[in-house]
Coordinates of C-alpha atoms in Angstrom, one line a residue:
Chain A
M1 CA -52.8 -13.7 -24.4
K2 CA -51.1 -14.5 -21.1
R3 CA -52.2 -12.6 -18.0
C4 CA -50.0 -11.4 -15.2
A5 CA -50.0 -13.9 -12.3
K6 CA -50.1 -11.0 -9.8
C7 CA -52.7 -8.5 -11.2
S8 CA -54.3 -10.2 -14.3
Q9 CA -53.2 -7.3 -16.5
K10 CA -51.7 -8.3 -19.9
A11 CA -48.4 -10.1 -19.3
V12 CA -45.3 -8.9 -21.2
V13 CA -42.9 -11.5 -19.9
Y14 CA -43.3 -15.3 -19.6
L15 CA -40.6 -17.2 -17.6
P16 CA -41.0 -20.9 -18.6
H17 CA -38.6 -22.3 -15.9
H18 CA -40.5 -20.4 -13.1
R19 CA -43.9 -21.1 -14.9
I20 CA -44.9 -17.5 -14.4
A21 CA -46.2 -14.7 -16.6
L22 CA -45.9 -11.1 -15.4
C23 CA -46.8 -7.5 -16.5
K24 CA -44.1 -4.9 -16.7
E25 CA -44.5 -3.6 -13.2
H26 CA -44.6 -7.0 -11.5
Y27 CA -41.7 -8.2 -13.6
I28 CA -39.5 -5.4 -12.3
E29 CA -40.7 -6.2 -8.8
W30 CA -40.0 -10.0 -9.3
F31 CA -36.5 -9.2 -10.6
E32 CA -35.5 -7.0 -7.8
R33 CA -36.9 -9.4 -5.2
R34 CA -34.9 -12.2 -6.7
V35 CA -31.7 -10.1 -6.6
E36 CA -32.5 -9.1 -3.0
R37 CA -33.1 -12.8 -2.0
T38 CA -29.8 -13.9 -3.7
I39 CA -27.9 -11.2 -1.8
R40 CA -29.4 -12.4 1.5
E41 CA -29.2 -16.1 0.8
F42 CA -25.5 -16.0 0.0
R43 CA -24.8 -13.3 2.6
M44 CA -23.2 -11.0 0.0
F45 CA -23.5 -7.6 1.7
S46 CA -25.7 -5.4 3.8
K47 CA -27.0 -1.9 3.4
D48 CA -24.0 -0.7 5.6
D49 CA -21.5 -1.9 3.0
R50 CA -20.1 0.4 0.3
V51 CA -20.5 -1.6 -2.9
L52 CA -18.5 -1.0 -6.1
V53 CA -20.3 -2.3 -9.2
A54 CA -18.1 -3.3 -12.1
V55 CA -19.8 -1.5 -15.0
S56 CA -19.3 -2.4 -18.6
G57 CA -22.2 -0.4 -20.1
G58 CA -23.9 -3.7 -21.0
K59 CA -27.3 -4.9 -19.8
D60 CA -26.1 -7.0 -16.9
S61 CA -23.9 -4.5 -15.1
L62 CA -26.4 -1.6 -15.6
S63 CA -29.4 -3.8 -14.5
L64 CA -27.4 -4.8 -11.4
W65 CA -26.5 -1.2 -10.6
H66 CA -30.1 -0.1 -11.2
A67 CA -31.6 -2.8 -9.0
L68 CA -29.1 -2.3 -6.2
H69 CA -29.8 1.4 -6.2
R70 CA -33.6 0.9 -6.1
L71 CA -33.2 -1.7 -3.3
G72 CA -31.4 1.0 -1.2
Y73 CA -27.8 -0.2 -1.3
Q74 CA -24.9 2.2 -1.4
A75 CA -23.6 1.3 -4.9
D76 CA -21.2 3.3 -7.0
G77 CA -19.7 2.1 -10.3
L78 CA -16.2 1.4 -11.7
Y79 CA -15.8 1.5 -15.5
I80 CA -12.6 0.2 -17.1
N81 CA -12.0 1.5 -20.6
L82 CA -10.4 -1.2 -22.6
G83 CA -9.4 1.0 -25.5
I84 CA -11.3 -1.1 -28.1
G85 CA -12.2 1.6 -30.5
E86 CA -15.9 2.6 -31.0
Y87 CA -17.0 -0.2 -28.7
S88 CA -15.2 1.2 -25.7
K89 CA -16.2 4.8 -26.6
L90 CA -19.9 3.9 -26.8
S91 CA -19.9 1.8 -23.7
E92 CA -18.1 4.5 -21.6
E93 CA -20.7 7.1 -22.9
K94 CA -23.6 4.8 -21.8
A95 CA -22.1 4.0 -18.4
K96 CA -21.5 7.7 -17.7
K97 CA -25.0 8.7 -18.8
F98 CA -26.5 6.0 -16.6
A99 CA -24.5 7.0 -13.6
Q100 CA -25.8 10.5 -14.0
S101 CA -29.3 9.3 -14.2
L102 CA -28.9 7.4 -10.9
G103 CA -27.0 10.3 -9.3
R104 CA -24.2 8.0 -8.3
T105 CA -20.4 8.2 -8.8
L106 CA -18.8 6.3 -11.7
H107 CA -15.0 5.8 -11.3
V108 CA -13.2 5.4 -14.6
I109 CA -9.9 3.7 -15.3
R110 CA -8.3 3.7 -18.8
L111 CA -6.2 0.6 -19.5
K112 CA -4.1 2.6 -21.9
D113 CA -3.0 4.9 -19.0
V114 CA -2.2 2.1 -16.5
V115 CA -0.9 -0.8 -18.7
E116 CA -1.8 -0.8 -22.4
D117 CA -5.0 -1.1 -24.4
I118 CA -6.5 -4.5 -25.3
P119 CA -5.8 -4.3 -29.1
T120 CA -2.1 -3.8 -28.4
L121 CA -1.9 -6.5 -25.7
K122 CA -3.8 -8.9 -28.0
E123 CA -1.0 -8.6 -30.5
M124 CA 1.7 -9.1 -27.9
E125 CA 0.2 -11.9 -25.8
K126 CA -0.3 -15.6 -26.9
R127 CA -3.4 -15.9 -24.6
P128 CA -6.9 -15.2 -26.0
A129 CA -7.9 -11.5 -25.7
C130 CA -10.7 -12.4 -23.2
S131 CA -8.2 -14.1 -20.9
V132 CA -5.9 -11.0 -20.8
C133 CA -8.9 -8.7 -20.5
G134 CA -10.5 -10.7 -17.6
N135 CA -7.2 -10.8 -15.8
L136 CA -6.7 -7.0 -16.0
K137 CA -10.3 -6.2 -15.1
R138 CA -10.1 -8.4 -12.0
Y139 CA -6.7 -6.8 -11.0
Y140 CA -7.9 -3.2 -11.3
M141 CA -11.3 -3.9 -9.8
N142 CA -9.6 -5.2 -6.6
K143 CA -6.9 -2.5 -6.5
S144 CA -9.5 0.3 -7.1
A145 CA -11.9 -1.0 -4.5
K146 CA -9.2 -1.0 -1.9
E147 CA -7.9 2.4 -2.8
L148 CA -11.4 3.9 -2.9
G149 CA -12.5 2.3 0.4
F150 CA -15.2 -0.1 -0.9
S151 CA -15.9 -3.3 1.1
V152 CA -17.5 -5.3 -1.7
I153 CA -17.1 -5.6 -5.5
A154 CA -20.3 -6.7 -7.3
T155 CA -20.1 -8.0 -10.9
G156 CA -23.0 -8.6 -13.4
H157 CA -22.3 -12.3 -14.0
N158 CA -25.6 -14.0 -14.6
L159 CA -26.9 -17.6 -14.6
D160 CA -25.9 -18.1 -18.3
D161 CA -22.4 -16.9 -17.6
E162 CA -22.1 -19.1 -14.5
S163 CA -23.6 -22.3 -16.1
A164 CA -21.5 -21.8 -19.3
T165 CA -18.3 -21.4 -17.1
L166 CA -19.4 -24.4 -15.1
M167 CA -19.8 -26.5 -18.3
G168 CA -16.4 -25.4 -19.6
N169 CA -14.8 -26.3 -16.2
V170 CA -16.5 -29.6 -16.0
L171 CA -15.6 -30.6 -19.6
S172 CA -12.0 -30.2 -18.7
W173 CA -12.4 -31.1 -15.1
N174 CA -10.6 -28.0 -14.1
L175 CA -10.7 -28.5 -10.3
G176 CA -8.8 -25.2 -9.5
Y177 CA -11.5 -23.1 -11.3
L178 CA -14.4 -25.3 -9.9
Q179 CA -13.1 -24.7 -6.4
R180 CA -13.3 -21.0 -6.9
Q181 CA -16.7 -20.9 -8.8
Y182 CA -19.0 -19.6 -6.1
P183 CA -21.2 -16.4 -6.1
V184 CA -19.2 -15.0 -3.1
L185 CA -15.4 -14.9 -2.9
K186 CA -14.5 -13.9 0.6
E187 CA -12.2 -11.0 1.5
G188 CA -8.7 -11.8 2.7
N189 CA -5.2 -12.3 1.4
G190 CA -5.3 -8.8 -0.2
F191 CA -8.6 -9.5 -1.9
V192 CA -11.8 -7.4 -1.5
K193 CA -15.0 -9.5 -1.2
K194 CA -16.4 -10.2 -4.6
V195 CA -20.0 -11.1 -5.3
K196 CA -22.4 -12.0 -8.2
P197 CA -25.9 -10.9 -7.2
L198 CA -27.3 -11.8 -10.7
C199 CA -26.1 -15.5 -10.5
L200 CA -29.7 -16.8 -10.5
I201 CA -31.0 -14.4 -13.2
T202 CA -30.8 -15.5 -16.8
E203 CA -29.3 -13.3 -19.5
K204 CA -32.7 -12.8 -21.1
E205 CA -34.2 -11.9 -17.7
S206 CA -31.5 -9.3 -17.3
A207 CA -32.1 -7.9 -20.8
L208 CA -35.8 -7.7 -20.2
Y209 CA -35.3 -5.9 -16.9
A210 CA -33.0 -3.4 -18.6
L211 CA -35.4 -2.8 -21.4
L212 CA -38.5 -2.5 -19.2
S213 CA -36.7 -0.1 -16.8
N214 CA -35.7 2.1 -19.8
I215 CA -32.0 1.5 -19.3
D216 CA -29.9 2.5 -22.3
F217 CA -27.3 -0.3 -22.6
V218 CA -24.7 -1.3 -25.1
E219 CA -26.1 -4.0 -27.4
E220 CA -23.0 -4.3 -29.5
E221 CA -20.8 -7.2 -28.7
C222 CA -17.1 -6.8 -27.9
P223 CA -15.4 -7.5 -31.3
Y224 CA -12.9 -9.8 -29.5
S225 CA -15.5 -12.0 -27.8
V226 CA -17.2 -13.2 -31.1
D227 CA -15.4 -16.6 -31.1
A228 CA -15.4 -17.0 -27.3
S229 CA -16.1 -20.6 -26.2
S230 CA -18.5 -19.3 -23.5
I231 CA -20.9 -18.3 -26.3
E232 CA -20.8 -21.9 -27.7
Y233 CA -21.5 -23.3 -24.3
K234 CA -24.4 -20.8 -23.8
L235 CA -25.9 -21.8 -27.1
L236 CA -25.6 -25.5 -26.2
L237 CA -27.2 -25.0 -22.8
S238 CA -30.0 -22.9 -24.3
Q239 CA -30.9 -25.8 -26.6
I240 CA -31.2 -28.1 -23.6
E241 CA -33.1 -25.4 -21.7
E242 CA -35.7 -25.0 -24.5
K243 CA -36.5 -28.7 -24.3
S244 CA -36.3 -28.9 -20.5
P245 CA -36.9 -25.6 -18.8
G246 CA -35.0 -25.2 -15.5
T247 CA -31.9 -27.2 -16.6
K248 CA -29.5 -24.3 -16.3
L249 CA -30.7 -23.3 -12.9
R250 CA -30.6 -26.9 -11.6
F251 CA -27.1 -27.5 -13.1
Y252 CA -25.7 -24.5 -11.3
L253 CA -27.6 -24.7 -8.0
E254 CA -27.0 -28.4 -7.6
F255 CA -23.3 -27.8 -8.3
L256 CA -23.2 -25.2 -5.5
R257 CA -25.2 -27.5 -3.1
K258 CA -23.6 -30.9 -3.8
I259 CA -20.2 -30.4 -5.4
Q260 CA -18.8 -27.1 -4.1
P261 CA -18.7 -28.2 -0.5
L262 CA -16.6 -31.3 -1.5
L263 CA -14.2 -29.2 -3.6
K264 CA -13.8 -26.5 -0.9
R265 CA -12.3 -29.1 1.5
E266 CA -9.5 -29.6 -1.0
E267 CA -8.7 -25.9 -1.6
K268 CA -5.2 -25.0 -0.6
L269 CA -4.2 -22.0 -2.6
E270 CA -1.5 -20.0 -0.9
L271 CA -1.3 -16.3 -1.8
K272 CA 1.2 -13.7 -1.0
P273 CA 1.7 -10.0 -2.0
C274 CA 3.3 -9.4 -5.3
S275 CA 6.9 -8.2 -4.8
I276 CA 6.3 -5.3 -7.1
C277 CA 2.8 -3.9 -6.6
G278 CA 1.6 -5.7 -3.4
E279 CA -1.6 -7.2 -5.0
P280 CA -2.3 -10.8 -4.1
T281 CA -0.7 -13.5 -6.2
S282 CA 0.4 -17.2 -6.0
A283 CA 3.8 -16.3 -7.6
D284 CA 6.5 -13.8 -6.6
V285 CA 5.4 -11.4 -9.2
C286 CA 1.7 -11.1 -10.2
T287 CA 0.5 -11.6 -13.8
V288 CA -0.2 -7.9 -14.4
C289 CA 3.3 -6.9 -13.3
R290 CA 4.8 -9.6 -15.5
L291 CA 2.7 -8.3 -18.4
K292 CA 4.1 -4.8 -17.7
Q293 CA 7.6 -6.2 -17.7
R294 CA 7.0 -7.8 -21.0
L295 CA 5.6 -4.5 -22.4
T296 CA 8.7 -2.6 -21.2
L297 CA 11.0 -5.2 -22.8
S298 CA 9.1 -5.1 -26.1
E299 CA 9.2 -1.3 -26.1
K300 CA 12.9 -1.4 -25.5
G301 CA 13.3 -4.0 -28.3
Q302 CA 11.4 -1.7 -30.7
G303 CA 13.5 1.3 -29.6
S304 CA 16.9 -0.4 -30.2
Chain B
M1 CA -43.0 -7.5 -47.1
K2 CA -39.8 -5.8 -46.0
L3 CA -38.9 -5.4 -42.4
R4 CA -36.3 -3.1 -41.0
V5 CA -34.9 -4.5 -37.8
Q6 CA -32.7 -2.8 -35.2
Y7 CA -30.2 -5.4 -34.0
R8 CA -27.1 -4.9 -31.9
G9 CA -26.6 -1.3 -33.1
R10 CA -27.2 -2.0 -36.8
E11 CA -30.3 -1.9 -39.0
L12 CA -31.1 -5.1 -40.9
E13 CA -33.5 -5.4 -43.8
L14 CA -35.4 -8.7 -44.0
E15 CA -37.9 -9.9 -46.5
F16 CA -41.0 -12.1 -45.7
E17 CA -43.8 -13.4 -47.8
G18 CA -47.3 -11.9 -47.1
D19 CA -48.1 -8.7 -45.2
K20 CA -47.4 -9.9 -41.7
V21 CA -45.0 -12.2 -39.8
K22 CA -45.1 -13.7 -36.4
A23 CA -42.4 -12.6 -33.9
K24 CA -41.3 -16.2 -33.5
D25 CA -40.8 -16.5 -37.3
L26 CA -38.7 -13.3 -37.3
L27 CA -36.4 -14.9 -34.6
K28 CA -36.3 -18.1 -36.6
A29 CA -35.3 -16.2 -39.7
M30 CA -32.5 -14.5 -37.7
N31 CA -31.4 -17.9 -36.4
L32 CA -32.1 -16.9 -32.8
S33 CA -33.9 -18.8 -30.0
R34 CA -36.6 -17.5 -27.7
E35 CA -34.4 -18.8 -24.9
Y36 CA -32.1 -15.9 -25.2
A37 CA -33.8 -13.5 -27.7
F38 CA -37.0 -11.5 -27.9
V39 CA -38.7 -9.0 -30.1
V40 CA -39.7 -5.4 -29.3
V41 CA -42.4 -3.9 -31.5
N42 CA -43.2 -0.1 -31.3
G43 CA -41.5 -0.1 -27.9
E44 CA -43.4 -3.0 -26.4
V45 CA -42.0 -6.5 -25.7
V46 CA -44.3 -8.9 -27.7
E47 CA -45.3 -12.5 -27.4
E48 CA -44.1 -15.1 -29.9
D49 CA -47.4 -15.2 -31.8
F50 CA -47.7 -11.5 -32.2
Y51 CA -48.0 -10.4 -35.8
I52 CA -45.5 -7.8 -37.0
R53 CA -46.5 -5.7 -40.0
E54 CA -44.6 -3.5 -42.5
G55 CA -44.0 -0.1 -41.0
D56 CA -43.7 -1.4 -37.4
Q57 CA -40.6 -0.3 -35.5
V58 CA -38.9 -3.6 -34.7
R59 CA -36.0 -4.2 -32.4
V60 CA -34.6 -7.7 -31.7
I61 CA -32.6 -8.2 -28.5
N62 CA -30.1 -11.0 -28.4
A63 CA -29.2 -11.4 -24.7
I64 CA -26.3 -13.7 -25.2
S65 CA -22.9 -12.1 -24.6
G66 CA -19.5 -13.7 -24.5
G67 CA -16.0 -13.0 -23.2
Q68 CA -14.7 -13.3 -19.7
G69 CA -16.0 -11.2 -16.8

């Protein structure tokens, strides 16, 4: 039986890449300290900032919101209902219940009310559902944060998300995405500052924190993400990690330390306000407004 | 022995030889790795060598999620 490195009580968690075993109480403390250190190290925000947490009802976003609240940050939530049947119904319920337990505000947007739900868009668009969904979520997160007066948007992206994305971007040498892959995206050009305070926390660490903090999170997977390539990359990286603990963290941190500064010098993305909605875009009309235009055309087509 | 396992909002029934099974063997039977999954028995996170017995309340958490954030 492993003992907690801090108090010698029975350990419930062993973290191979940190070579540390911890009891429940000290694991929660370790997790929150790591989040706090990440926020400071990357200069994400301070206790004076109003932070909008993008909440899905899953373990990462609820763990993030919980940790920020316990660390004394002013953090409210934004839930975007994607209109994916029971999955969306359940995740909204969990997000609302969690907000109540924290005593913080949860802002809710329904995609069906502002554009269209994901199942309908999936049928209409050639892109994968995850791409359309990610695009819409980013758009409404930014728009809502500005309208509601938040200075920072925090998302629950974790180390596994970041290292899998990095792997995908490296495999196709997608320089544009690699340039923007950083845990802090500065405000400006119509964008609110966006941060990823869980970027050094693994998915398992996040799930353990949620479980040990009695957070009721959605365990079901989004039905459209089953074949997502990110899952394949995560499984491949986990095989390497099992043989060589610390690989994921090193892959991501060394990218940030050695490669990101080189790529940033090359960054020349010019943004302007969308001629329809005013949100930032590299084209005259942003992707969401173009999507709305296609929806209107297809509705007209169906009507005629 | 038969084990009822709570997994991603569903209940699975798995069968093992003998009257106990180690948590790591349960993960193996479910084709999951300890890198991203763990076992909760009667509300407690357990170590890989913990023996699960028939009648225990078992939950398996698979932390991997997909999609685009």
